[in-house]
Every structure is written in structure tokens, then in C-alpha cells.
Short mmCIF file of C-alpha atoms and ligand atoms in Angstrom, two decimals:
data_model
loop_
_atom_site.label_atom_id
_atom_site.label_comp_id
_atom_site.label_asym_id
_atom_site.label_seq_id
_atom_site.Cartn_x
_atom_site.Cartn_y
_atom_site.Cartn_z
CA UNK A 17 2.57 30.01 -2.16
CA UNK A 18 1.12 27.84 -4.25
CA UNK A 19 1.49 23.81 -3.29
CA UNK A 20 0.23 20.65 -5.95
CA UNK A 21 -0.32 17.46 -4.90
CA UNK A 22 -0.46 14.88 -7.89
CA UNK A 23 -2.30 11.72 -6.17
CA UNK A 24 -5.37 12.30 -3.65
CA UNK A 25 -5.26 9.12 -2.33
CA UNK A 26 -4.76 8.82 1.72
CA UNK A 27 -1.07 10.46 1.37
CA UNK A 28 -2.11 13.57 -1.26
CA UNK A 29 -5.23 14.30 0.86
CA UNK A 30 -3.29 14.14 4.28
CA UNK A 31 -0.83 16.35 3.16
CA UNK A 32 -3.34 18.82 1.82
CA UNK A 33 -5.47 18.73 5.03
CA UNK A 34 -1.97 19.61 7.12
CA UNK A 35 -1.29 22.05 4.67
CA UNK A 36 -4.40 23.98 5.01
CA UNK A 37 -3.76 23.75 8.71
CA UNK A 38 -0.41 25.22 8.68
CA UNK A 39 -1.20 27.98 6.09
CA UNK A 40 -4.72 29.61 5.66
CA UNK A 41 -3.60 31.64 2.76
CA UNK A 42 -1.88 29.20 0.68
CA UNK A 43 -3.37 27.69 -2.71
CA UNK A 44 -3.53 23.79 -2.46
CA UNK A 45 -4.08 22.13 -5.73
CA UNK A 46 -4.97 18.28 -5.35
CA UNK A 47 -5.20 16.34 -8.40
CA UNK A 48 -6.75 12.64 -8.45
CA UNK A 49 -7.37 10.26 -11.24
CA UNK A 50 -10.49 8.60 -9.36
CA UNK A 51 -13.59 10.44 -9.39
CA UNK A 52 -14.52 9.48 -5.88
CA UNK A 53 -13.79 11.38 -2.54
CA UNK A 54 -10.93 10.17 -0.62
CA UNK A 55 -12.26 6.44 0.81
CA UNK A 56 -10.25 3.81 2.71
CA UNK A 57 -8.47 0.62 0.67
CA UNK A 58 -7.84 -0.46 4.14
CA UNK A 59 -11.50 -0.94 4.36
CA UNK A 60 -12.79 -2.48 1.37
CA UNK A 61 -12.43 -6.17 2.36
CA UNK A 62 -14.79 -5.10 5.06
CA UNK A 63 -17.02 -3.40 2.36
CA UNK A 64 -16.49 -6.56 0.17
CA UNK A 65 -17.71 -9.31 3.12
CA UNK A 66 -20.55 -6.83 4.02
CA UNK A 67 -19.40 -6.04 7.37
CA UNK A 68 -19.24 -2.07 6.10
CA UNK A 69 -21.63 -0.49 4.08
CA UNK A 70 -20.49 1.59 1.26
CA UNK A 71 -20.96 4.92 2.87
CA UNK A 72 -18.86 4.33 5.57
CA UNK A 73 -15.58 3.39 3.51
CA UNK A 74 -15.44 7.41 2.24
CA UNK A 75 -13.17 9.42 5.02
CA UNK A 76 -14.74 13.12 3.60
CA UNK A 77 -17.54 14.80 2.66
CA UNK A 78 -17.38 15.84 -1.20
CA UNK A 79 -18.29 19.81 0.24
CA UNK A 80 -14.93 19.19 2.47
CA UNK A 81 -12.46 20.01 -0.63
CA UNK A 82 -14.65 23.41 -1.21
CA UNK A 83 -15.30 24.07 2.45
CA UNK A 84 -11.15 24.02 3.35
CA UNK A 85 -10.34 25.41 0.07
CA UNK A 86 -8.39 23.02 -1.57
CA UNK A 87 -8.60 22.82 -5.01
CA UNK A 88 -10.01 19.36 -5.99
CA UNK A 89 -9.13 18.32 -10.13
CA UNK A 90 -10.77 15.23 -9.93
CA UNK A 91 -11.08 12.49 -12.75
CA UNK A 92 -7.71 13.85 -14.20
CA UNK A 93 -3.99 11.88 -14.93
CA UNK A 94 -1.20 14.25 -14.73
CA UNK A 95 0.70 12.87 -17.81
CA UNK A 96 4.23 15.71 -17.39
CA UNK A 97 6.23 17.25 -14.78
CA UNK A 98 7.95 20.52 -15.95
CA UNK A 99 10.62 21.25 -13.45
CA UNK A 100 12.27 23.70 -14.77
CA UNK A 101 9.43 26.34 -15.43
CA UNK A 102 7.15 24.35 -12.43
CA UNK A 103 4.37 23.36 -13.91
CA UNK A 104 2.19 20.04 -14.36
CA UNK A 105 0.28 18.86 -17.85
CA UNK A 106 -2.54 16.75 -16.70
CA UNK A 107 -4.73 14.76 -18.94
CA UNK A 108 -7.74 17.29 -20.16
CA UNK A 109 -4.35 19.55 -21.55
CA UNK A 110 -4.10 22.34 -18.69
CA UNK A 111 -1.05 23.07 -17.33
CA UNK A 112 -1.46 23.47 -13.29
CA UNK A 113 1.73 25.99 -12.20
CA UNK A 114 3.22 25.29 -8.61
CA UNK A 115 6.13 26.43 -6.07
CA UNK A 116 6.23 23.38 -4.46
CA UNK A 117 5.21 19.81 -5.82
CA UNK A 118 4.44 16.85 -3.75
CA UNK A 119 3.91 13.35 -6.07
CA UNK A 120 1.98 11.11 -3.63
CA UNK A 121 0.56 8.50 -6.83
CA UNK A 122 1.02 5.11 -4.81
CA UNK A 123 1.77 1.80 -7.30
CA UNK A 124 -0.34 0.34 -9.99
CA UNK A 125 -1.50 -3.26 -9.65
CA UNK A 126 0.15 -5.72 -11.43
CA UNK A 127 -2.29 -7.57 -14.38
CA UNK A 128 -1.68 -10.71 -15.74
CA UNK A 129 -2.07 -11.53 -19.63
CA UNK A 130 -5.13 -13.47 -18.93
CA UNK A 131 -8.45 -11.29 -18.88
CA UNK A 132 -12.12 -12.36 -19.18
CA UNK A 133 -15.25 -11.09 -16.84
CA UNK A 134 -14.70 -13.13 -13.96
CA UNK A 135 -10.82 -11.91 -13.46
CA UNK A 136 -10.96 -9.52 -10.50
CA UNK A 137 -8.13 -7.30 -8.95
CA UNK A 138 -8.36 -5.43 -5.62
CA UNK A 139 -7.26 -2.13 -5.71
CA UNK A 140 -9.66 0.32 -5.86
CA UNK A 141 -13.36 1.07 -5.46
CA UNK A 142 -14.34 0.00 -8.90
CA UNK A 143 -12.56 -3.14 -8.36
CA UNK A 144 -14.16 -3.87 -5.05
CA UNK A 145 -17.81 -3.42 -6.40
CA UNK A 146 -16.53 -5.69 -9.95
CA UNK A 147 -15.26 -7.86 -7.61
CA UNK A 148 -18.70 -7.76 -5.58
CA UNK A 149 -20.83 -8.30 -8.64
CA UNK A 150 -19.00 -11.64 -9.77
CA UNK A 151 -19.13 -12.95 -6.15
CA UNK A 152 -23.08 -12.46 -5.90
CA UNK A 153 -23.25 -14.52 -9.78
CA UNK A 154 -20.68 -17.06 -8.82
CA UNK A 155 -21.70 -20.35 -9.22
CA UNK A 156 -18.34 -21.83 -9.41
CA UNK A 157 -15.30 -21.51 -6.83
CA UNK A 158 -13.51 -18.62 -5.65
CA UNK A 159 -9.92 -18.75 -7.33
CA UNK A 160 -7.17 -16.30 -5.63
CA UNK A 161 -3.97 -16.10 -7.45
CA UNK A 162 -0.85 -14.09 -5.70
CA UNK A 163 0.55 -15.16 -2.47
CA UNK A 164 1.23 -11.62 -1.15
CA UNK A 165 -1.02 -8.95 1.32
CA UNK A 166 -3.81 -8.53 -1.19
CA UNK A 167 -3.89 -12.21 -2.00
CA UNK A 168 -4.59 -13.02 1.65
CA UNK A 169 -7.11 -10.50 1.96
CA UNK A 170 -8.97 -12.42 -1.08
CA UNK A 171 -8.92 -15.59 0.42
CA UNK A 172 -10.27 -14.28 3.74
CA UNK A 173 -12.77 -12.52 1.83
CA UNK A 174 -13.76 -16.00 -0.32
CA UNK A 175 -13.62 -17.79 2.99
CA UNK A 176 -15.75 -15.46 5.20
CA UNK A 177 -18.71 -15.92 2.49
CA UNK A 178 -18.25 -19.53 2.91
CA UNK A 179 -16.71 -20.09 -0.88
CA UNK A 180 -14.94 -22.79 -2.19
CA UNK A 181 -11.61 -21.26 -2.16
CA UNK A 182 -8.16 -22.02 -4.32
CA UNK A 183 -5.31 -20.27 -3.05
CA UNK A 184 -2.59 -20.87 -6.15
CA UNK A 185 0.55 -18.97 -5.97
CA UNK A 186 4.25 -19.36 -7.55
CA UNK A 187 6.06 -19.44 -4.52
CA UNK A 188 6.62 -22.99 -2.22
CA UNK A 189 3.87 -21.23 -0.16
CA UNK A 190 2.26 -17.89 0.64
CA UNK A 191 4.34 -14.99 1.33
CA UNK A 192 7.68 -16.81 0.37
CA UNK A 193 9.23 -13.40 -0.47
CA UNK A 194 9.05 -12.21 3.37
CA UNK A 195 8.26 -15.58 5.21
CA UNK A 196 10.82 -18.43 6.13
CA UNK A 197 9.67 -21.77 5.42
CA UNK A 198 8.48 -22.64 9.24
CA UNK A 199 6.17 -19.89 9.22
CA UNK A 200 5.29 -20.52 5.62
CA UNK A 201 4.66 -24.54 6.89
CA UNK A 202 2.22 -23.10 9.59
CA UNK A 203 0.33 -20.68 7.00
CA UNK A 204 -0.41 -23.32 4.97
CA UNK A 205 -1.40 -26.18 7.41
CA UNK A 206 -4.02 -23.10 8.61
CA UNK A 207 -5.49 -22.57 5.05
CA UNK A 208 -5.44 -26.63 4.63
CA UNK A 209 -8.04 -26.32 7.83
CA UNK A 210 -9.95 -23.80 7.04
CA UNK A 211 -10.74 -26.00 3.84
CA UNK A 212 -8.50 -24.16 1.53
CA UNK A 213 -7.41 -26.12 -1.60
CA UNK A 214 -3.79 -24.90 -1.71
CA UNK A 215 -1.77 -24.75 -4.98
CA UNK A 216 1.72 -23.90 -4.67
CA UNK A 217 4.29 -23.50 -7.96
CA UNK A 218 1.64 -22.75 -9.54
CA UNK A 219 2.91 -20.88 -12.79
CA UNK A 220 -0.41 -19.52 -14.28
CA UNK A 221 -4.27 -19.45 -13.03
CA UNK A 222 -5.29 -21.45 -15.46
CA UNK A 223 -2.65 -24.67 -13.87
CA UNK A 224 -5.91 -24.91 -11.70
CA UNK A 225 -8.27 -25.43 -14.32
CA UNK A 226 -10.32 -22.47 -13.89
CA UNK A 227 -13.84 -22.41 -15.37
CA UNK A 228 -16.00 -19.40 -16.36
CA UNK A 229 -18.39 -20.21 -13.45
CA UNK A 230 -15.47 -19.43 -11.22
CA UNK A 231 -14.43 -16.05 -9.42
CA UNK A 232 -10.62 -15.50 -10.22
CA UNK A 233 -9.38 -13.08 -7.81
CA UNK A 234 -5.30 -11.83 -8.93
CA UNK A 235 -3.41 -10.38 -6.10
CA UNK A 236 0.29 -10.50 -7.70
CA UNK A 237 1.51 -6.86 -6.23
CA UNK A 238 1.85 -3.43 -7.14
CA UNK A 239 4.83 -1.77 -8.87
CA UNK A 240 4.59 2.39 -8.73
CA UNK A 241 4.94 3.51 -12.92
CA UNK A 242 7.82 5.82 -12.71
CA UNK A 243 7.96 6.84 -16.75
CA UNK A 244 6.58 9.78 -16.71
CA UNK A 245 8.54 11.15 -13.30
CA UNK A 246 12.01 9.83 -14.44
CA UNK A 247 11.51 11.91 -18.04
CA UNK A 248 11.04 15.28 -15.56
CA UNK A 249 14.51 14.23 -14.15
CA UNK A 250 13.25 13.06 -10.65
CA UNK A 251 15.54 10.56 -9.85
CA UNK A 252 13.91 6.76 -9.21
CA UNK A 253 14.51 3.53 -8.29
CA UNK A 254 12.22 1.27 -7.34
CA UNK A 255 10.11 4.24 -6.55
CA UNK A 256 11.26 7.50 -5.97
CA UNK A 257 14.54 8.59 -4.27
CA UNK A 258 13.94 10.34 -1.60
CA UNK A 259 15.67 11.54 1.83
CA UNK A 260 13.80 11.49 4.94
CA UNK A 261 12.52 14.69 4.63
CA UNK A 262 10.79 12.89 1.68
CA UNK A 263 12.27 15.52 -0.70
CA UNK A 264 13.75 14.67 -4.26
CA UNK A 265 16.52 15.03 -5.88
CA UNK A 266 15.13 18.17 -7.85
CA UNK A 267 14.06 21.48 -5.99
CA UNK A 268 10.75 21.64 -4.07
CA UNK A 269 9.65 18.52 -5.37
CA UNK A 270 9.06 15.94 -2.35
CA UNK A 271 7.31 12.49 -2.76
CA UNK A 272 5.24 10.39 -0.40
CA UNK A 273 3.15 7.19 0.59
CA UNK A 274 3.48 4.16 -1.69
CA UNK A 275 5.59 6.02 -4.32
CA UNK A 276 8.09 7.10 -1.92
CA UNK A 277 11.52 4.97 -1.97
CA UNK A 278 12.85 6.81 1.37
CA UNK A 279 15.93 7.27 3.37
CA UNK A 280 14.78 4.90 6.31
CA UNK A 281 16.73 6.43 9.24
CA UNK A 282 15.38 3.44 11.80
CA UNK A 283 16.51 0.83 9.69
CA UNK A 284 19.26 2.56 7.73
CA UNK A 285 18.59 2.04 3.98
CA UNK A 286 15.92 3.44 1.28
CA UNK A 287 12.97 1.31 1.03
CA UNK A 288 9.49 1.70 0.23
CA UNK A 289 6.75 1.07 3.22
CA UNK A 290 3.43 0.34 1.66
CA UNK A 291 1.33 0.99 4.09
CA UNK A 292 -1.22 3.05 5.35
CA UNK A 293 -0.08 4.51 8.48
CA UNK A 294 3.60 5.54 6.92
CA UNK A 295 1.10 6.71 3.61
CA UNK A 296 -0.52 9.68 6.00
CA UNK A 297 2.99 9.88 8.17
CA UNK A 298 4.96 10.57 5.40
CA UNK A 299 1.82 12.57 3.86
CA UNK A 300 1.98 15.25 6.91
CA UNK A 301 5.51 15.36 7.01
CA UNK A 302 6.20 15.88 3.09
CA UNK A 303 3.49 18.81 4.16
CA UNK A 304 5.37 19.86 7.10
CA UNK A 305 8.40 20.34 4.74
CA UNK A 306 7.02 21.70 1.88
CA UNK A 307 5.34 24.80 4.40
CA UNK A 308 9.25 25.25 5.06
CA UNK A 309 10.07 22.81 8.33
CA UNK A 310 12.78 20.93 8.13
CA UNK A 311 11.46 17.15 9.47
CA UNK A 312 12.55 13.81 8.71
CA UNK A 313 10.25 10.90 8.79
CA UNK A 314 10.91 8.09 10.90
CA UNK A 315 8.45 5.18 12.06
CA UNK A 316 9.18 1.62 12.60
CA UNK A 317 6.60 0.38 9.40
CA UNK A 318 4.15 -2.77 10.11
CA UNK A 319 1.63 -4.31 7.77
CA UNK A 320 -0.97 -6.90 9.72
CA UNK A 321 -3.47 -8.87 7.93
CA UNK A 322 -5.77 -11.78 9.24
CA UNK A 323 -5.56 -14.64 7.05
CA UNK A 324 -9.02 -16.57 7.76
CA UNK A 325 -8.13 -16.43 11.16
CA UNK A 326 -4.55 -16.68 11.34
CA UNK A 327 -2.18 -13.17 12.48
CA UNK A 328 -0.08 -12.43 9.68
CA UNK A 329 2.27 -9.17 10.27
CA UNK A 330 5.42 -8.05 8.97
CA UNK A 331 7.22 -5.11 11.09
CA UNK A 332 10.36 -3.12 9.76
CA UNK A 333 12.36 -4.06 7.35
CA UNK A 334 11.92 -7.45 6.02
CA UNK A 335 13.90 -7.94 2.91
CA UNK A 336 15.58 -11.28 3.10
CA UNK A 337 17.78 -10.39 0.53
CA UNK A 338 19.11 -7.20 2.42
CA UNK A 339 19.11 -8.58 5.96
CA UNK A 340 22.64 -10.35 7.02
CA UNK A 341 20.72 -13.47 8.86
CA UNK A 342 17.36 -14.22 10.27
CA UNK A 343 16.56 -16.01 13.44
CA UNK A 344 13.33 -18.21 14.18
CA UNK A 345 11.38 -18.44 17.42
CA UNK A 346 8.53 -20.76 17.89
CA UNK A 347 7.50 -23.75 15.51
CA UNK A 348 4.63 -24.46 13.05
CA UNK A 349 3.90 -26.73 15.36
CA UNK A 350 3.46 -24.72 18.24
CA UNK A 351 1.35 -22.62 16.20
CA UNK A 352 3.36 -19.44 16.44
CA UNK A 353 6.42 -18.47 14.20
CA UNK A 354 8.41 -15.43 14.52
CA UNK A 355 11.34 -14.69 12.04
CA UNK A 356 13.75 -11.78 13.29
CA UNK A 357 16.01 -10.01 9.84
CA UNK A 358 19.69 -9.43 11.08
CA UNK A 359 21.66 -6.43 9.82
CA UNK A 360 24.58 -5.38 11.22
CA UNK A 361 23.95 -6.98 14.43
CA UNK A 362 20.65 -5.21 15.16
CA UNK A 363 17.19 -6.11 14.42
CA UNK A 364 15.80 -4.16 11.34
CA UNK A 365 12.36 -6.28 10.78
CA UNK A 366 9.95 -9.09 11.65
CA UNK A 367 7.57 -11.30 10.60
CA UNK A 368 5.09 -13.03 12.97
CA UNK A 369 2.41 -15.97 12.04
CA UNK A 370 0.07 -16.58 14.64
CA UNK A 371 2.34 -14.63 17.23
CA UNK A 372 0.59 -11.15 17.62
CA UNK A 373 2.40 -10.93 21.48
CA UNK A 374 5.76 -10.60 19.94
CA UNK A 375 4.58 -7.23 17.67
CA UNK A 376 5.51 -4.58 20.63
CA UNK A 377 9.08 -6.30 21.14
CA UNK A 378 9.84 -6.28 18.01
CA UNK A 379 8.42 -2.65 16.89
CA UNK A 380 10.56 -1.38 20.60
CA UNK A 381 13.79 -3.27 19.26
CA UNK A 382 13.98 -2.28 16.16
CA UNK A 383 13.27 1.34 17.12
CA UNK A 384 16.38 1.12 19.80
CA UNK A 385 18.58 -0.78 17.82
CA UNK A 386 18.65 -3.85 19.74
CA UNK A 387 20.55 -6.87 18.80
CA UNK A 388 18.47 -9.91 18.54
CA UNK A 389 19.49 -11.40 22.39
CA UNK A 390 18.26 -7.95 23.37
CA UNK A 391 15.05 -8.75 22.07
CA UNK A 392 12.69 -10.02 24.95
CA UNK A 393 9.81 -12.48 23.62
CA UNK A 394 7.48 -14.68 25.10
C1 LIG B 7 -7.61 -3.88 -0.73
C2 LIG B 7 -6.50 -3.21 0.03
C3 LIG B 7 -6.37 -3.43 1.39
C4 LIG B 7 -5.34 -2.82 2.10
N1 LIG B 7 -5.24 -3.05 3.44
C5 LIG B 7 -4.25 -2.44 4.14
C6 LIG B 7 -4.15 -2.65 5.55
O1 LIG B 7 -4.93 -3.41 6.16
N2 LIG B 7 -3.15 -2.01 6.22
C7 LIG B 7 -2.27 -1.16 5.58
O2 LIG B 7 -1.41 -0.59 6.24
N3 LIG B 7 -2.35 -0.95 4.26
C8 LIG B 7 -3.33 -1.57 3.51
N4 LIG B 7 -3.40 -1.37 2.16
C9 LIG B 7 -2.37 -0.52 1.50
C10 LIG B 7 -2.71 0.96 1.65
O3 LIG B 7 -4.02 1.17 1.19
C11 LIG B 7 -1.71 1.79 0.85
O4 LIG B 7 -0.42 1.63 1.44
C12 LIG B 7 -2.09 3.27 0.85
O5 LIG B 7 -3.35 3.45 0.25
C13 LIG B 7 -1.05 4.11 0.10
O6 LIG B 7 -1.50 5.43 0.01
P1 LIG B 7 -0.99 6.42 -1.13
O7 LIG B 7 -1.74 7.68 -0.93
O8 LIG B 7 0.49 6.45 -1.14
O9 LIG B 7 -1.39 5.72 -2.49
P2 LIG B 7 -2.85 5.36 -3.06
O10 LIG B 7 -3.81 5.05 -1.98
O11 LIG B 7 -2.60 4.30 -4.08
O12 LIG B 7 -3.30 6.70 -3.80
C14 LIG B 7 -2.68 7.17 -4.95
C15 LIG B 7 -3.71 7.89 -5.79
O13 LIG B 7 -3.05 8.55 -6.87
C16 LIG B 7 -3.83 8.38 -8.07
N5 LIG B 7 -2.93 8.52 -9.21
C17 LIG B 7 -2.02 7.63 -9.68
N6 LIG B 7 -1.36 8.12 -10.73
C18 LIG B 7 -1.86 9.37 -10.94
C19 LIG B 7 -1.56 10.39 -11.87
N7 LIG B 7 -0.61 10.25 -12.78
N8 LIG B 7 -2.28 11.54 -11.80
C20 LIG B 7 -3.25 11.71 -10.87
N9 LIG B 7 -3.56 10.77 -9.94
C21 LIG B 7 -2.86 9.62 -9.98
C22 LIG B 7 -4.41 6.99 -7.90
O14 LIG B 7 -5.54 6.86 -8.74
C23 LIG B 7 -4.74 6.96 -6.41
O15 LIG B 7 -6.02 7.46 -6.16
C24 LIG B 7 -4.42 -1.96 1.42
C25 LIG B 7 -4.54 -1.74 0.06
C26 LIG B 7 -5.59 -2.34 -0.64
C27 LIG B 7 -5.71 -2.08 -2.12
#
């Protein structure tokens, strides 16, 4: 049997790994674009405030590939899927033959059509140590433009090494996509006293007035690039479609981590987790599948961030264009705001700002089913 994984980020690699384990035989082709072993994202705002050194973000040695076998094309794009005579074209021109294929390519950052030295993104280890190298010349302030995940992790990041710090977004405040405007009230009143010089509606970095001495950090989100799957007739949406046995619509092709636009069987419709935990979930259990099981992935999904000392974490399913109604607990004032989604009369997601207590009762409910009166909080 002969199994390729296009992608060795955290999902690809996973699902190799639990490959190997399952069959000692097998060939395992991984192909990666980046040249480096498999390292954490999840740890390079540590590696970015100095808190980890560079060594420790990498989760394998580069003899690890060799010593379990797997077959390690690094440096290479795969550019064509071939379904019907199962193969893969990637970017030096060889075509890479398979049985089973498992697409595990996460999302691409967003740019914006303004570029110069000092613009910094935050996606991978090249960006980190761009992003390192501007912060150690910067003579100016530390810009951050995005309101979402990776936008918070940049102002943290600008904060913790005591920067002058813009936070200018589009939105009526940070996260206004996920967060209702109580608990977006309380995250900005936090960044306001942490010394934050907060910029909603802002259209463009430049509405700020940035100057070259400045650090401008973009964090607008990631979107997965889907051309070259939907021309080998994998069916896509916002990612790709896939069941909860993360397989596709075509034959022995499953999909996985950010890519993956799953059947959610906890909270009952497709959506896409990016994260890390479901990334090397849904990693071992496209794996699982592919070495002929027949397992469907299901996890309640959370995402947690610290926001220069506030708790920022979004459980489940929190779409609040697919949820039915949403119901607040606490108050900006208080200094705790959790925002329950409605569908259907049970709880399918969560957001909590400043209210890490709730996170069990709300990861429990949503697992059960619970309507929100079910719910027990603090
Ligand atoms: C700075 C940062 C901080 C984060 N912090 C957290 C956190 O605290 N908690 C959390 O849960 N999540 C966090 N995340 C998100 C988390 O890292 C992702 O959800 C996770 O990495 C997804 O894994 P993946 O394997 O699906 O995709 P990726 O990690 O994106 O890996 C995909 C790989 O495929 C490669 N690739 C793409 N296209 C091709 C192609 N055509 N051919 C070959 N290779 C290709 C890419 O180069 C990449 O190496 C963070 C992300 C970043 C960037």
C-alpha cells in the first residue's frame, strides 16, 4: 500500500507517524513545501517574545523521517492531483503514484496590496524570524492590523516587548466576526489599559499614518487555495467537503486539519476547525481510515488565546450567522463575558472574554446537547 500525504505540517506529519504505527510495511510519502522539519505555529509567539529558543519550536529530529521510513519530499508544491490514474505532479515535475491520498495543506494567509520591508505576517517560520528582525530595528511603533486570532497574538507579542502598540482593525472592535458587542466592549477597555492605541473602522493600515520606522504586523486571516484540488474534481467549499471520516467525495482521497471543511457530527453542520488539536485529531483519524478503519471524527473544537492578559476563547461552533440566537452572561463591566450560539435549541458554541471558568461547561454542553438553561455557569 502505498499512502501520500500532500502538506507536512502538524496534520500530514501526524497522520504519517499513525500510519507507520499501524502498518510497518506500508510506503508513506510526505510532501511539504517548507524546507524545515515539522515545528509548532502554536509556539512561535513564544519564539517571537523570547520565551522559547528556536530549537525548541521543532517537534522532530530531521533523522526521524529516515529513521521511521517515511518518505520526506521536502521544499516541493504539489501543483496536480490525478485521480483517475492516482498520481500527484509536484513542483520539480515528478509524478509521486499513490493508493490512498490524504491533502492535509492548511490555508494561506491573507496579504494586503500594501508591501514594503517593515510589513510582517505570522504564519510560518520565515515570517516569525522577518518578523523578529524588524522588531530588533524598530525605532518606530508596533502597528497590528486584523482583529482576528493572529492579530491578537501580535499585539501580545508588541506589548510583552514593551512597544508602542496600534491595534487597527475594520470591525467596531476586535473579533467582531465571533464576539457580541459586550464582550467586544470589555476587549477593548482591556487593550485601552494595557496602553493600546485602538483603531477601529479602520479601512487600510495606512488610516493610521504608518511610517517606515514602524513595525506593521497584518493578521487579516487565512483562506485554504482550493484551485488546484477543485480542477482534480475534489469537491470544495470553503475548504474541502468532507464527511467525518474526513474522506472526499472522490475514492481514497481524505482531507484533514485546516483544509478540511468536515461533517461536524457534535454540532451538526460542515465547518472548518482551525486549530491545532482538531489539526492532529483529524490527522490520526484521516490515518486511521485510510489503513482501512472506518472512524468518524468528533471533538468539541476550542481556540484560546491571551490577549495581553485578557482570556480570549472560542469553543464549538461559533458562527453568528449559522446559530439561531445567542445568549450573554456576565458584563464588560464585571469583567467577564460569555456569549452562548443557539441552534435548534441546543448549545453548538461559545465565546468567553475574561471567563476561563465557564470553558468546561460549555465544552460538556455542547458535547451532550444541552439546551442553554441546561448549561450550569458560575
Ligand atoms: C502564529 C500562529 C499561532 C497559532 N496559535 C495557535 C494556538 O495557540 N492554538 C491553536 O489551536 N492553533 C493555533 N494556530 C493554528 C494552528 O497552527 C493550525 O490550526 C494548524 O497548524 C493547522 O495544521 P495543518 O497541518 O492543517 O496546516 P498547516 O500547519 O498550515 O500545514 C500545512 C502545510 O502544508 C504545506 N503546503 C501548502 N500547500 C502545499 C502544496 N500545494 N504542496 C505541498 N505542501 C503544501 C504548507 O507549507 C504547510 O507546511 C496558530 C497558527 C499560527 C500561524
Amino acid at each position: 500500500m502505498r499512502h501520500v500525504i500532500i502538506g507536512a505540517g502538524i496534520s500530514g506529519t501526524t497522520a504519517a507517524e499513525e500510519l507507520r504505527k499501524l502498518d510497518e510495511t506500508a510506503e508513506i510519502v510526505l510532501i511539504g513545501e517548507e524546507h524545515e522539519v515539522i515545528y509548532s505555529r502554536v509556539l512561535l509567539p513564544h519564539y517571537a517574545k523570547g520565551i522559547v529558543s528556536r530549537e525548541k519550536i521543532f517537534l522532530k529530529k530531521e533523522t526521524w523521517y529516515l529513521d521511521k521510513n517515511i518518505e520526506w519530499l521536502c521544499g516541493v508544491r504539489c501543483e496536480e492531483i490525478d485521480t483517475v490514474n492516482r498520481f500527484v505532479t509536484i513542483s520539480d515535475g515528478r509524478e509521486i503514484p499513490y493508493d490512498k491520498l490524504l491533502i492535509t495543506t492548511g490555508a494561506e494567509i491573507q496579504t494586503l496590496p500594501y508591501d514594503g520591508e517593515n510589513v510582517c505576517y505570522f504564519q510560518t517560520l520565515g515570517d516569525t524570524e522577518h518578523l523578529i528582525a524588524r522588531m530588533a530595528s524598530c525605532s518606530g511603533r508596533g502597528v497590528v492590523y486584523g482583529g482576528s486570532f493572529i492579530a491578537s497574538e501580535l499585539i501580545d507579542l508588541f506589548v510583552h516587548r514593551g512597544m508602542s502598540t496600534v491595534a487597527a482593525f475594520r470591525g467596531p472592535w476586535m473579533f467582531s466576526r465571533i464576539l457580541d458587542a459586550e464582550s467586544g466592549a470589555l476587549v477593548t477597555t482591556h487593550l485601552k489599559r494595557v496602553g493600546v492605541d485602538v483603531r477601529p473602522g479602520s479601512e487600510t493600515p495606512e488610516s493610521v499614518g504608518v511610517t517606515p520606522d514602524d513595525v506593521v504586523a497584518v493578521g487579516v486571516g487565512i483562506a485554504p487555495e482550493l484551485g488546484w484540488v477543485r480542477d482534480a474534481g475534489i469537491e470544495t467549499g470553503r475548504g474541502i467537503l468532507t464527511n467525518a471520516r474526513l474522506e472526499t467525495n472522490v475514492a481514497d482521497v481524505y482531507a484533514a486539519g485546516d483544509i478540511a471543511e468536515f461533517d461536524d457530527l457534535v454540532v451538526g453542520r460542515r465547518v472548518m476547525a482551525g486549530n491545532w488539536p482538531s489539526a492532529v485529531m483529524q490527522g490520526r483519524v484521516a490515518a486511521r481510515n485510510m489503513a482501512g478503519a472506518n472512524e468518524e471524527f468528533q471533538n468539541v473544537s476550542s481556540y484560546a488565546t491571551n490577549l495581553a492578559g485578557l482570556d480570549i476563547i472560542a469553543v464549538g461552533d461559533t458562527d453568528r450567522a449559522a446559530s439561531d440566537s445567542t445568549v450573554i452572561v456576565g458584563s464588560a463591566s464585571a469583567g467577564g463575558v460569555t456569549q452562548l450560539f443557539v441552534r435548534s435549541g441546543k448549545l453548538v458554541g461559545a465565546t468567553l472574554v475574561g471567563r476561563n471558568h465557564d470553558r468546561k461547561a460549555v465544552t460538556d454542553g455542547i458535547k451532550a446537547g444541552l439546551a442553554v438553561g441546561d448549561v450550569k455557569l458560575q
